Amino acid sequence: MSPQAEGRPITPVQRARETWWRRVGMPLTTHTVLLAGCVAMLFPYLWMLGTSFKPPDETMLWPPRVLPIHWTWANYPKAMDAAPFGLYFFNSLLVSAGATLMVIATSLLAGFIFGKYQFPGKRLLFIVILASAMFPFETYMIPLYLTMKSFGWINTYQGIAAPYLIMSFGIFLMRQHIAHGIPDELVDAARVDGASELRIFLRVIVPLCSSAIGAIGILAFIQAWSAFIWPLLMATNKNMFLMELGLSTFQFRFTTEYHLLCAAAVLNTVPMLIAFVILRRRIMESVALTGLKG
Amino acid sequence: MTLDAAPPLSPEGAAGRVSRATTTRRLNRLTLAKYRFCYLGLLPIFAIYWVLRLEPISRTFYLSFHDWHLIRPNRPWVGLTNYRELLDDPNFLMALWNTSLFAVAVVVLSVVVGLALSVLLAGNLRFTAAYQAIYFLPVITPMVPMAIAWKWIFDARIGILNYVLSWFGVSPIGWLTSPGVAIWSIIIMSVWKVLGYNMILLLVGLKNIPATLYEAASIDGAFGWRMFWRITLPLLRPIMLFVIVVSTINAYNVFTQVYVMTQGSQAAPGAQLRVLVFDIYQNGFQFFKMGYASAEAVVLTLIILALTLVQFRVIRVDEG
Amino acid sequence: MKQRMRSIKPQRTTSGLSRRAFLKSTGVGLAGAAGVTVLRPRISVAAPVTLSMWSCFPEIEQFYKKAGDEYAKTHPGFKLDTLSADIRSMEQKIAAAIPTDTGPDLYDVSRNIILSLADANLVPPDPPKVMGLLKSSAFHPSVVEFNTWKGQVYGVPFLEGSKPALYYNTKMFKEAGLDPNKPPATFDELLTYAQKLTKKDAAGNPTRAGITLRLVGQGSGIAEKFWYVLYAMGGDPVVQTKSGKWHNNYDNDAGRAAMKFYIDAVHKYRVDDQKLPRDTSAFVSEQAAMHMREADVIGTLKEKGPKVEYMTAPIPRGPKRWGGMTQPYSIYASKGKNMEAAWDFAQFLVSPPMALKLTKEVGWLSLRQDVDWAPLLKETPQYKPFVVWDKGRQIYAEPLLPAWDEIESKMADRLVTAYADKSLLDNPAGIAKTMKDIAAQSDEILKKAGVYGTD
């Protein structure tokens, strides 16, 4: 990075220019680009947010506006009254949290096994796991529904959570992370020390998977939280509805009550945002590989 | 850091040259313990997979060889009829073309831009946390309000996009109504939606490259682009493989945004936006031709599987 | 306690009751009911019962709940559990639940699913007392016919889902020199009026539609709007022969005339354009002067366009007959222990006071003829063409055909392409060929379904 290393003499002018670039120019361009991107990213969300504060007669304005002319807070209480969102929130939380934990646990174990071991049938089994994620869910939804019925799991939390309890992508990601991010030497060393495979898993591998756990956790949470058709199929009573299902309360046959829908949608995004903020730190922690020189 | 999984110690390996008898016994015991761990560990996981995925999928696969009407009880065997019909079906072929175009475009764009984004945000930039949250927002925004907002942005007369373009003298484009353009509008929207997802994943990969490597490299004189090319990218290969494979699978399975954007009157022309999962859904749940839809799903899966295997081979990260 | 013992069937545990608890209570109930049946006096008050009801119309769910509360006043212990989501999702749900015995006691849904369910024997045909109601003056005979499949009648006709009327902006009428009390009565007049009402820019492109037609979009919406014109011209999408077979009925002068109407509207007179804002939102935001659509727009206008001055009129007629259509939705009971109670409640839902309540509160129309609409019309005169059935006016509904959805969707896709085809302007041969091709596709689908026939 330093010009000295390249063996060239530098002039004060050059040095000044480089410093300016490093201190001001680059960050400036970077921030500009990022901010421009942010506008694009945020725009639809802003529209949604703005519409949630509009009175009903402003939702169909032409030309449309992002921000309301007359701000109103009434949509939020109205939206929450339209359906028992408190209950839906609890249901969604239970299902999503349960799904997230299961996904993390299974991904860790399977990711470790596929990442650090060789055994007959390994390739085939891994392909099967990955391939099962390629098959569109809506096609095997009905046979799965029949299975759930035979278990007596219709209209139960476990039935609703079922398809979200495992995630092939989770296993895949964990496997990549463990296979390539955790040196074999660590595992071998632990083995030499006499640790059982299970011990190695719990004491060596899991602590080093922080960032991947965070990433998979978020994805699993979001997948369960934004589920729609399966929870609808499984619920025979409104008491078992999830948040996303509650949103369809505002979607009528011919029109949609945008102002209420947006208010409810904003409320729906908040938990996922919180989950993201919490898990983000985990993801950003870099794995500290002490004691291992290359 | 090795890039390959360590091969098991085998009696034939170099390390096994020591006294066959004792080593073999010890190694066999160790290997047995490992195998036991592997299979026992995978057992519950596969049991869950069997119940929740493999068994229903196999049933669907089995039914693709039948004339299965969703509600009627009798399902006569028809062999490969459904598959043969697919080849002649213009809707399916159009959906196949659209989806493939869509997938390639979305994967390439979202991975490249996602990579650039994650590189920018992995460093010591101020407000990184805020940027990451903002770029992640589209991933968690519910589809319906988001699709409405985008319909507005793309509107030919009043949309923001055409408005901004008019500053540069570009005449209004029918983003959702012109054939050929409509699919690109959905592509842009889909890239917007998954960018944050890829960003997060790539950040995981970037964060796991130890800083020591960069330091060592800079002492050796590398900097900027060269460092990126020689060090970062190769070490990102495992995560890149993941991101590309997962993006492809998700892109081929696109459904909701197309479904929402083509419903209702202010909508895009359906034929140009026909995608495979939508075709499957329509055949299965609107026309009730579930056997036919199942066959279509099988074909879709095989296509994605083939692509995935190719990606594994090309990106050649590891094996076994 | 059970109201009346029907055959004992294995129960779905809709209220979360465990199997064992349920079986136990069934046993006790059986014993008790046996005793009661032997000794019972004539009880006029129904025993308490909880019905589960699923709806495809989230906005009507509140109506059902209120109706349930009303009903509970005369039937103590009655409870109604409702559930709803958008129609497509609910169709999937019902298609999954009813065949697997995990469905509700009552539900509303589109007719096409019912056909398949009826074939599989999963929907009970109407019992005698319901038939009595249907055959009385309460319902137009066509409505009963619309609910008949293979000689059996299913469901209690409840909602008018699709009867359209012509909405027109009276202010724009006056501006264009048209008399707001004389709306267009024929489709030819419609085009003439539309030309006067369209605003164009310097290049001749329309900036405000004289009439907003459904030119792009997907599926049933496109097709339905086309039927309004097609019926008026004397054609039908499909027609049934004496032997019960089906074939298309628009590869003829009627079909060509209907297509000509659209082509002329878009390309000759330019009263509408694919790029203009469409449909209800266009009318509500005053971007269109006329609009053909169902009664929901009245509700939408009240909420989102209160300042728009408008009136409604019946859909115009063509040279042969009146245009428009109807789409009846019925309420169906499921086979199960609560079937009796379900039928009773369904009949209550279509009683005249409830019909009035439905329209007043939710803006949907009932299918009942014998309701006194005066209180409604006093408040909102725009409901007139929706609730009044003019004598001599034809009523059309979508055919009861399992392959219908496919025919409709695929036809809609082709129509959209045709509307955008400028080469069809003043090109009778081109229009004839286009209609022939589209009709051939419909026939193909009928053939595949095994119901095609021309005799």
PDB file of C-alpha atoms in Angstrom, chain B residues 46-265:
ATOM      1  CA  PHE B  46     -32.758 -36.889   8.054  1.00  0.00           C
ATOM      2  CA  ALA B  47     -35.774 -38.151   9.905  1.00  0.00           C
ATOM      3  CA  ILE B  48     -37.078 -34.593   9.964  1.00  0.00           C
ATOM      4  CA  TYR B  49     -36.143 -34.134   6.316  1.00  0.00           C
ATOM      5  CA  TRP B  50     -37.943 -37.302   5.442  1.00  0.00           C
ATOM      6  CA  VAL B  51     -41.195 -36.269   7.068  1.00  0.00           C
ATOM      7  CA  LEU B  52     -41.158 -32.601   6.135  1.00  0.00           C
ATOM      8  CA  ARG B  53     -39.602 -32.663   2.697  1.00  0.00           C
ATOM      9  CA  LEU B  54     -38.557 -35.930   1.144  1.00  0.00           C
ATOM     10  CA  GLU B  55     -41.724 -37.901   1.676  1.00  0.00           C
ATOM     11  CA  PRO B  56     -44.112 -35.183   0.412  1.00  0.00           C
ATOM     12  CA  ILE B  57     -41.795 -34.506  -2.506  1.00  0.00           C
ATOM     13  CA  SER B  58     -41.659 -38.178  -3.406  1.00  0.00           C
ATOM     14  CA  ARG B  59     -45.414 -38.350  -3.264  1.00  0.00           C
ATOM     15  CA  THR B  60     -45.645 -35.384  -5.579  1.00  0.00           C
ATOM     16  CA  PHE B  61     -43.113 -36.965  -7.891  1.00  0.00           C
ATOM     17  CA  TYR B  62     -45.126 -40.157  -7.898  1.00  0.00           C
ATOM     18  CA  LEU B  63     -48.304 -38.231  -8.663  1.00  0.00           C
ATOM     19  CA  SER B  64     -46.688 -36.492 -11.611  1.00  0.00           C
ATOM     20  CA  PHE B  65     -47.238 -39.741 -13.456  1.00  0.00           C
ATOM     21  CA  HIS B  66     -50.945 -39.629 -12.792  1.00  0.00           C
ATOM     22  CA  ASP B  67     -53.869 -37.571 -13.916  1.00  0.00           C
ATOM     23  CA  TRP B  68     -54.290 -36.061 -10.497  1.00  0.00           C
ATOM     24  CA  HIS B  69     -57.103 -33.557 -10.218  1.00  0.00           C
ATOM     25  CA  LEU B  70     -56.728 -31.811  -6.908  1.00  0.00           C
ATOM     26  CA  ILE B  71     -60.163 -32.592  -5.609  1.00  0.00           C
ATOM     27  CA  ARG B  72     -61.363 -35.616  -7.478  1.00  0.00           C
ATOM     28  CA  PRO B  73     -60.563 -38.900  -5.811  1.00  0.00           C
ATOM     29  CA  ASN B  74     -59.561 -41.042  -8.756  1.00  0.00           C
ATOM     30  CA  ARG B  75     -56.130 -40.644 -10.236  1.00  0.00           C
ATOM     31  CA  PRO B  76     -55.408 -42.890 -13.153  1.00  0.00           C
ATOM     32  CA  TRP B  77     -51.864 -43.674 -14.108  1.00  0.00           C
ATOM     33  CA  VAL B  78     -50.810 -41.869 -17.256  1.00  0.00           C
ATOM     34  CA  GLY B  79     -47.090 -42.480 -17.366  1.00  0.00           C
ATOM     35  CA  LEU B  80     -45.132 -39.788 -19.117  1.00  0.00           C
ATOM     36  CA  THR B  81     -48.170 -38.033 -20.614  1.00  0.00           C
ATOM     37  CA  ASN B  82     -47.832 -35.001 -18.372  1.00  0.00           C
ATOM     38  CA  TYR B  83     -44.192 -34.600 -19.277  1.00  0.00           C
ATOM     39  CA  ARG B  84     -44.874 -34.935 -22.955  1.00  0.00           C
ATOM     40  CA  GLU B  85     -47.625 -32.348 -22.744  1.00  0.00           C
ATOM     41  CA  LEU B  86     -45.206 -29.972 -21.080  1.00  0.00           C
ATOM     42  CA  LEU B  87     -42.903 -29.958 -24.047  1.00  0.00           C
ATOM     43  CA  ASP B  88     -45.759 -28.794 -26.258  1.00  0.00           C
ATOM     44  CA  ASP B  89     -47.130 -26.265 -23.848  1.00  0.00           C
ATOM     45  CA  PRO B  90     -46.389 -22.705 -24.994  1.00  0.00           C
ATOM     46  CA  ASN B  91     -47.117 -21.356 -21.529  1.00  0.00           C
ATOM     47  CA  PHE B  92     -44.520 -23.631 -19.978  1.00  0.00           C
ATOM     48  CA  LEU B  93     -41.925 -22.849 -22.605  1.00  0.00           C
ATOM     49  CA  MET B  94     -42.470 -19.140 -22.264  1.00  0.00           C
ATOM     50  CA  ALA B  95     -42.248 -19.452 -18.493  1.00  0.00           C
ATOM     51  CA  LEU B  96     -39.034 -21.410 -18.839  1.00  0.00           C
ATOM     52  CA  TRP B  97     -37.482 -18.761 -21.025  1.00  0.00           C
ATOM     53  CA  ASN B  98     -38.625 -15.886 -18.833  1.00  0.00           C
ATOM     54  CA  THR B  99     -37.478 -17.536 -15.634  1.00  0.00           C
ATOM     55  CA  SER B 100     -34.064 -18.404 -17.012  1.00  0.00           C
ATOM     56  CA  LEU B 101     -33.496 -14.892 -18.297  1.00  0.00           C
ATOM     57  CA  PHE B 102     -34.675 -13.549 -15.007  1.00  0.00           C
ATOM     58  CA  ALA B 103     -32.457 -15.871 -12.994  1.00  0.00           C
ATOM     59  CA  VAL B 104     -29.285 -15.101 -14.890  1.00  0.00           C
ATOM     60  CA  ALA B 105     -29.858 -11.377 -14.711  1.00  0.00           C
ATOM     61  CA  VAL B 106     -30.802 -11.329 -11.053  1.00  0.00           C
ATOM     62  CA  VAL B 107     -27.964 -13.574  -9.950  1.00  0.00           C
ATOM     63  CA  VAL B 108     -25.302 -11.698 -11.843  1.00  0.00           C
ATOM     64  CA  LEU B 109     -26.526  -8.271 -10.788  1.00  0.00           C
ATOM     65  CA  SER B 110     -27.289  -9.080  -7.186  1.00  0.00           C
ATOM     66  CA  VAL B 111     -24.006 -10.904  -6.628  1.00  0.00           C
ATOM     67  CA  VAL B 112     -21.790  -8.314  -8.248  1.00  0.00           C
ATOM     68  CA  VAL B 113     -23.498  -5.348  -6.641  1.00  0.00           C
ATOM     69  CA  GLY B 114     -23.830  -7.245  -3.377  1.00  0.00           C
ATOM     70  CA  LEU B 115     -20.128  -7.958  -3.400  1.00  0.00           C
ATOM     71  CA  ALA B 116     -19.253  -4.340  -4.040  1.00  0.00           C
ATOM     72  CA  LEU B 117     -21.600  -3.331  -1.276  1.00  0.00           C
ATOM     73  CA  SER B 118     -20.219  -5.766   1.259  1.00  0.00           C
ATOM     74  CA  VAL B 119     -16.651  -4.790   0.490  1.00  0.00           C
ATOM     75  CA  LEU B 120     -17.509  -1.161   1.105  1.00  0.00           C
ATOM     76  CA  LEU B 121     -19.317  -1.960   4.305  1.00  0.00           C
ATOM     77  CA  ALA B 122     -16.814  -4.429   5.709  1.00  0.00           C
ATOM     78  CA  GLY B 123     -14.160  -1.831   6.166  1.00  0.00           C
ATOM     79  CA  ASN B 124     -13.810   0.902   8.711  1.00  0.00           C
ATOM     80  CA  LEU B 125     -16.484   3.115   7.290  1.00  0.00           C
ATOM     81  CA  ARG B 126     -18.481   5.331   9.527  1.00  0.00           C
ATOM     82  CA  PHE B 127     -22.175   4.596   9.909  1.00  0.00           C
ATOM     83  CA  THR B 128     -21.616   1.076   8.648  1.00  0.00           C
ATOM     84  CA  ALA B 129     -24.281  -0.266  10.959  1.00  0.00           C
ATOM     85  CA  ALA B 130     -26.878   2.193   9.654  1.00  0.00           C
ATOM     86  CA  TYR B 131     -26.015   1.431   6.037  1.00  0.00           C
ATOM     87  CA  GLN B 132     -26.260  -2.274   6.641  1.00  0.00           C
ATOM     88  CA  ALA B 133     -29.644  -1.907   8.252  1.00  0.00           C
ATOM     89  CA  ILE B 134     -30.943   0.270   5.421  1.00  0.00           C
ATOM     90  CA  TYR B 135     -29.688  -2.034   2.706  1.00  0.00           C
ATOM     91  CA  PHE B 136     -31.220  -4.948   4.532  1.00  0.00           C
ATOM     92  CA  LEU B 137     -34.619  -3.317   4.831  1.00  0.00           C
ATOM     93  CA  PRO B 138     -35.976  -4.517   1.477  1.00  0.00           C
ATOM     94  CA  VAL B 139     -35.386  -8.104   2.536  1.00  0.00           C
ATOM     95  CA  ILE B 140     -37.827  -7.795   5.393  1.00  0.00           C
ATOM     96  CA  THR B 141     -40.431  -5.529   3.822  1.00  0.00           C
ATOM     97  CA  PRO B 142     -43.648  -7.470   3.233  1.00  0.00           C
ATOM     98  CA  MET B 143     -44.312  -8.132  -0.399  1.00  0.00           C
ATOM     99  CA  VAL B 144     -47.723  -6.540  -0.900  1.00  0.00           C
ATOM    100  CA  PRO B 145     -47.097  -2.910   0.081  1.00  0.00           C
ATOM    101  CA  MET B 146     -43.704  -3.147  -1.512  1.00  0.00           C
ATOM    102  CA  ALA B 147     -45.117  -4.279  -4.831  1.00  0.00           C
ATOM    103  CA  ILE B 148     -47.611  -1.409  -4.789  1.00  0.00           C
ATOM    104  CA  ALA B 149     -44.844   1.072  -4.193  1.00  0.00           C
ATOM    105  CA  TRP B 150     -42.877  -0.342  -7.078  1.00  0.00           C
ATOM    106  CA  LYS B 151     -45.888  -0.282  -9.373  1.00  0.00           C
ATOM    107  CA  TRP B 152     -46.042   3.406  -8.708  1.00  0.00           C
ATOM    108  CA  ILE B 153     -42.333   3.942  -9.263  1.00  0.00           C
ATOM    109  CA  PHE B 154     -42.587   2.195 -12.603  1.00  0.00           C
ATOM    110  CA  ASP B 155     -45.762   3.872 -13.722  1.00  0.00           C
ATOM    111  CA  ALA B 156     -45.447   5.085 -17.279  1.00  0.00           C
ATOM    112  CA  ARG B 157     -47.059   8.470 -16.812  1.00  0.00           C
ATOM    113  CA  ILE B 158     -46.569   9.502 -13.257  1.00  0.00           C
ATOM    114  CA  GLY B 159     -43.873   7.251 -11.900  1.00  0.00           C
ATOM    115  CA  ILE B 160     -40.816   8.637 -10.211  1.00  0.00           C
ATOM    116  CA  LEU B 161     -38.478   6.739 -12.496  1.00  0.00           C
ATOM    117  CA  ASN B 162     -39.746   8.338 -15.672  1.00  0.00           C
ATOM    118  CA  TYR B 163     -39.885  11.661 -13.906  1.00  0.00           C
ATOM    119  CA  VAL B 164     -36.198  11.512 -13.039  1.00  0.00           C
ATOM    120  CA  LEU B 165     -35.347  10.268 -16.500  1.00  0.00           C
ATOM    121  CA  SER B 166     -37.209  13.198 -18.019  1.00  0.00           C
ATOM    122  CA  TRP B 167     -34.602  15.498 -16.475  1.00  0.00           C
ATOM    123  CA  PHE B 168     -32.174  13.897 -18.897  1.00  0.00           C
ATOM    124  CA  GLY B 169     -34.539  14.249 -21.785  1.00  0.00           C
ATOM    125  CA  VAL B 170     -35.592  10.622 -21.894  1.00  0.00           C
ATOM    126  CA  SER B 171     -39.192  10.157 -23.042  1.00  0.00           C
ATOM    127  CA  PRO B 172     -41.510   8.089 -20.845  1.00  0.00           C
ATOM    128  CA  ILE B 173     -40.978   4.362 -20.930  1.00  0.00           C
ATOM    129  CA  GLY B 174     -43.727   1.891 -20.222  1.00  0.00           C
ATOM    130  CA  TRP B 175     -41.796   0.000 -17.559  1.00  0.00           C
ATOM    131  CA  LEU B 176     -44.527  -2.430 -16.794  1.00  0.00           C
ATOM    132  CA  THR B 177     -46.484  -2.339 -19.999  1.00  0.00           C
ATOM    133  CA  SER B 178     -43.962  -2.580 -22.797  1.00  0.00           C
ATOM    134  CA  PRO B 179     -43.132  -6.106 -23.799  1.00  0.00           C
ATOM    135  CA  GLY B 180     -39.498  -6.846 -23.233  1.00  0.00           C
ATOM    136  CA  VAL B 181     -39.130  -4.073 -20.713  1.00  0.00           C
ATOM    137  CA  ALA B 182     -41.552  -5.501 -18.194  1.00  0.00           C
ATOM    138  CA  ILE B 183     -39.312  -8.365 -17.241  1.00  0.00           C
ATOM    139  CA  TRP B 184     -36.418  -6.021 -16.632  1.00  0.00           C
ATOM    140  CA  SER B 185     -38.547  -4.017 -14.269  1.00  0.00           C
ATOM    141  CA  ILE B 186     -39.218  -7.125 -12.243  1.00  0.00           C
ATOM    142  CA  ILE B 187     -35.527  -7.952 -12.402  1.00  0.00           C
ATOM    143  CA  ILE B 188     -34.616  -4.565 -10.987  1.00  0.00           C
ATOM    144  CA  MET B 189     -37.167  -4.973  -8.254  1.00  0.00           C
ATOM    145  CA  SER B 190     -35.953  -8.450  -7.389  1.00  0.00           C
ATOM    146  CA  VAL B 191     -32.338  -7.364  -7.267  1.00  0.00           C
ATOM    147  CA  TRP B 192     -33.414  -4.590  -4.946  1.00  0.00           C
ATOM    148  CA  LYS B 193     -35.086  -7.134  -2.717  1.00  0.00           C
ATOM    149  CA  VAL B 194     -32.242  -9.607  -2.384  1.00  0.00           C
ATOM    150  CA  LEU B 195     -29.275  -7.264  -2.367  1.00  0.00           C
ATOM    151  CA  GLY B 196     -29.274  -7.019   1.407  1.00  0.00           C
ATOM    152  CA  TYR B 197     -29.497 -10.784   1.737  1.00  0.00           C
ATOM    153  CA  ASN B 198     -26.380 -11.300  -0.370  1.00  0.00           C
ATOM    154  CA  MET B 199     -24.662  -8.448   1.394  1.00  0.00           C
ATOM    155  CA  ILE B 200     -25.068 -10.126   4.758  1.00  0.00           C
ATOM    156  CA  LEU B 201     -23.791 -13.440   3.521  1.00  0.00           C
ATOM    157  CA  LEU B 202     -20.771 -11.935   1.831  1.00  0.00           C
ATOM    158  CA  LEU B 203     -20.019  -9.932   4.941  1.00  0.00           C
ATOM    159  CA  VAL B 204     -19.821 -13.185   6.868  1.00  0.00           C
ATOM    160  CA  GLY B 205     -17.270 -14.399   4.384  1.00  0.00           C
ATOM    161  CA  LEU B 206     -15.286 -11.183   4.387  1.00  0.00           C
ATOM    162  CA  LYS B 207     -15.169 -10.974   8.123  1.00  0.00           C
ATOM    163  CA  ASN B 208     -13.636 -14.383   8.282  1.00  0.00           C
ATOM    164  CA  ILE B 209     -10.599 -13.460   6.319  1.00  0.00           C
ATOM    165  CA  PRO B 210      -8.030 -12.705   8.968  1.00  0.00           C
ATOM    166  CA  ALA B 211      -6.560  -9.241   8.922  1.00  0.00           C
ATOM    167  CA  THR B 212      -3.108 -10.750   9.248  1.00  0.00           C
ATOM    168  CA  LEU B 213      -3.312 -11.907   5.660  1.00  0.00           C
ATOM    169  CA  TYR B 214      -3.909  -8.401   4.440  1.00  0.00           C
ATOM    170  CA  GLU B 215      -1.043  -7.083   6.513  1.00  0.00           C
ATOM    171  CA  ALA B 216       1.288  -9.706   5.188  1.00  0.00           C
ATOM    172  CA  ALA B 217       0.236  -8.910   1.662  1.00  0.00           C
ATOM    173  CA  SER B 218       0.701  -5.180   2.013  1.00  0.00           C
ATOM    174  CA  ILE B 219       4.188  -5.662   3.300  1.00  0.00           C
ATOM    175  CA  ASP B 220       4.862  -7.621   0.159  1.00  0.00           C
ATOM    176  CA  GLY B 221       3.750  -4.629  -1.852  1.00  0.00           C
ATOM    177  CA  ALA B 222       0.285  -5.522  -2.981  1.00  0.00           C
ATOM    178  CA  PHE B 223      -2.457  -3.007  -2.619  1.00  0.00           C
ATOM    179  CA  GLY B 224      -5.943  -2.081  -3.795  1.00  0.00           C
ATOM    180  CA  TRP B 225      -7.182  -4.106  -6.724  1.00  0.00           C
ATOM    181  CA  ARG B 226      -4.441  -6.601  -6.670  1.00  0.00           C
ATOM    182  CA  MET B 227      -5.111  -7.436  -3.064  1.00  0.00           C
ATOM    183  CA  PHE B 228      -8.758  -7.852  -3.798  1.00  0.00           C
ATOM    184  CA  TRP B 229      -8.166 -10.086  -6.742  1.00  0.00           C
ATOM    185  CA  ARG B 230      -5.425 -12.249  -5.304  1.00  0.00           C
ATOM    186  CA  ILE B 231      -6.502 -12.575  -1.731  1.00  0.00           C
ATOM    187  CA  THR B 232     -10.078 -11.585  -1.071  1.00  0.00           C
ATOM    188  CA  LEU B 233     -11.813 -13.237  -3.981  1.00  0.00           C
ATOM    189  CA  PRO B 234     -10.182 -16.635  -3.716  1.00  0.00           C
ATOM    190  CA  LEU B 235     -10.849 -16.742   0.002  1.00  0.00           C
ATOM    191  CA  LEU B 236     -14.411 -15.754  -0.634  1.00  0.00           C
ATOM    192  CA  ARG B 237     -14.917 -18.685  -2.944  1.00  0.00           C
ATOM    193  CA  PRO B 238     -16.761 -20.883  -0.459  1.00  0.00           C
ATOM    194  CA  ILE B 239     -19.211 -18.136   0.430  1.00  0.00           C
ATOM    195  CA  MET B 240     -19.477 -17.056  -3.177  1.00  0.00           C
ATOM    196  CA  LEU B 241     -20.440 -20.550  -4.151  1.00  0.00           C
ATOM    197  CA  PHE B 242     -23.102 -20.461  -1.514  1.00  0.00           C
ATOM    198  CA  VAL B 243     -24.416 -17.065  -2.551  1.00  0.00           C
ATOM    199  CA  ILE B 244     -24.520 -17.971  -6.227  1.00  0.00           C
ATOM    200  CA  VAL B 245     -26.176 -21.336  -5.696  1.00  0.00           C
ATOM    201  CA  VAL B 246     -28.746 -19.945  -3.290  1.00  0.00           C
ATOM    202  CA  SER B 247     -29.459 -16.917  -5.486  1.00  0.00           C
ATOM    203  CA  THR B 248     -30.019 -19.188  -8.449  1.00  0.00           C
ATOM    204  CA  ILE B 249     -32.379 -21.449  -6.569  1.00  0.00           C
ATOM    205  CA  ASN B 250     -34.328 -18.485  -5.244  1.00  0.00           C
ATOM    206  CA  ALA B 251     -34.418 -16.785  -8.627  1.00  0.00           C
ATOM    207  CA  TYR B 252     -35.807 -19.835 -10.343  1.00  0.00           C
ATOM    208  CA  ASN B 253     -38.421 -20.045  -7.629  1.00  0.00           C
ATOM    209  CA  VAL B 254     -39.583 -16.464  -8.040  1.00  0.00           C
ATOM    210  CA  PHE B 255     -43.309 -16.195  -7.568  1.00  0.00           C
ATOM    211  CA  THR B 256     -44.730 -13.687  -5.110  1.00  0.00           C
ATOM    212  CA  GLN B 257     -43.608 -10.457  -6.722  1.00  0.00           C
ATOM    213  CA  VAL B 258     -44.772 -11.570 -10.141  1.00  0.00           C
ATOM    214  CA  TYR B 259     -48.050 -12.751  -8.663  1.00  0.00           C
ATOM    215  CA  VAL B 260     -48.685  -9.464  -6.902  1.00  0.00           C
ATOM    216  CA  MET B 261     -47.529  -7.244  -9.755  1.00  0.00           C
ATOM    217  CA  THR B 262     -49.782  -8.952 -12.278  1.00  0.00           C
ATOM    218  CA  GLN B 263     -52.926  -8.985 -10.185  1.00  0.00           C
ATOM    219  CA  GLY B 264     -55.453  -6.265 -10.445  1.00  0.00           C
ATOM    220  CA  SER B 265     -56.042  -3.714 -13.104  1.00  0.00           C
TER     221      SER B 265
END
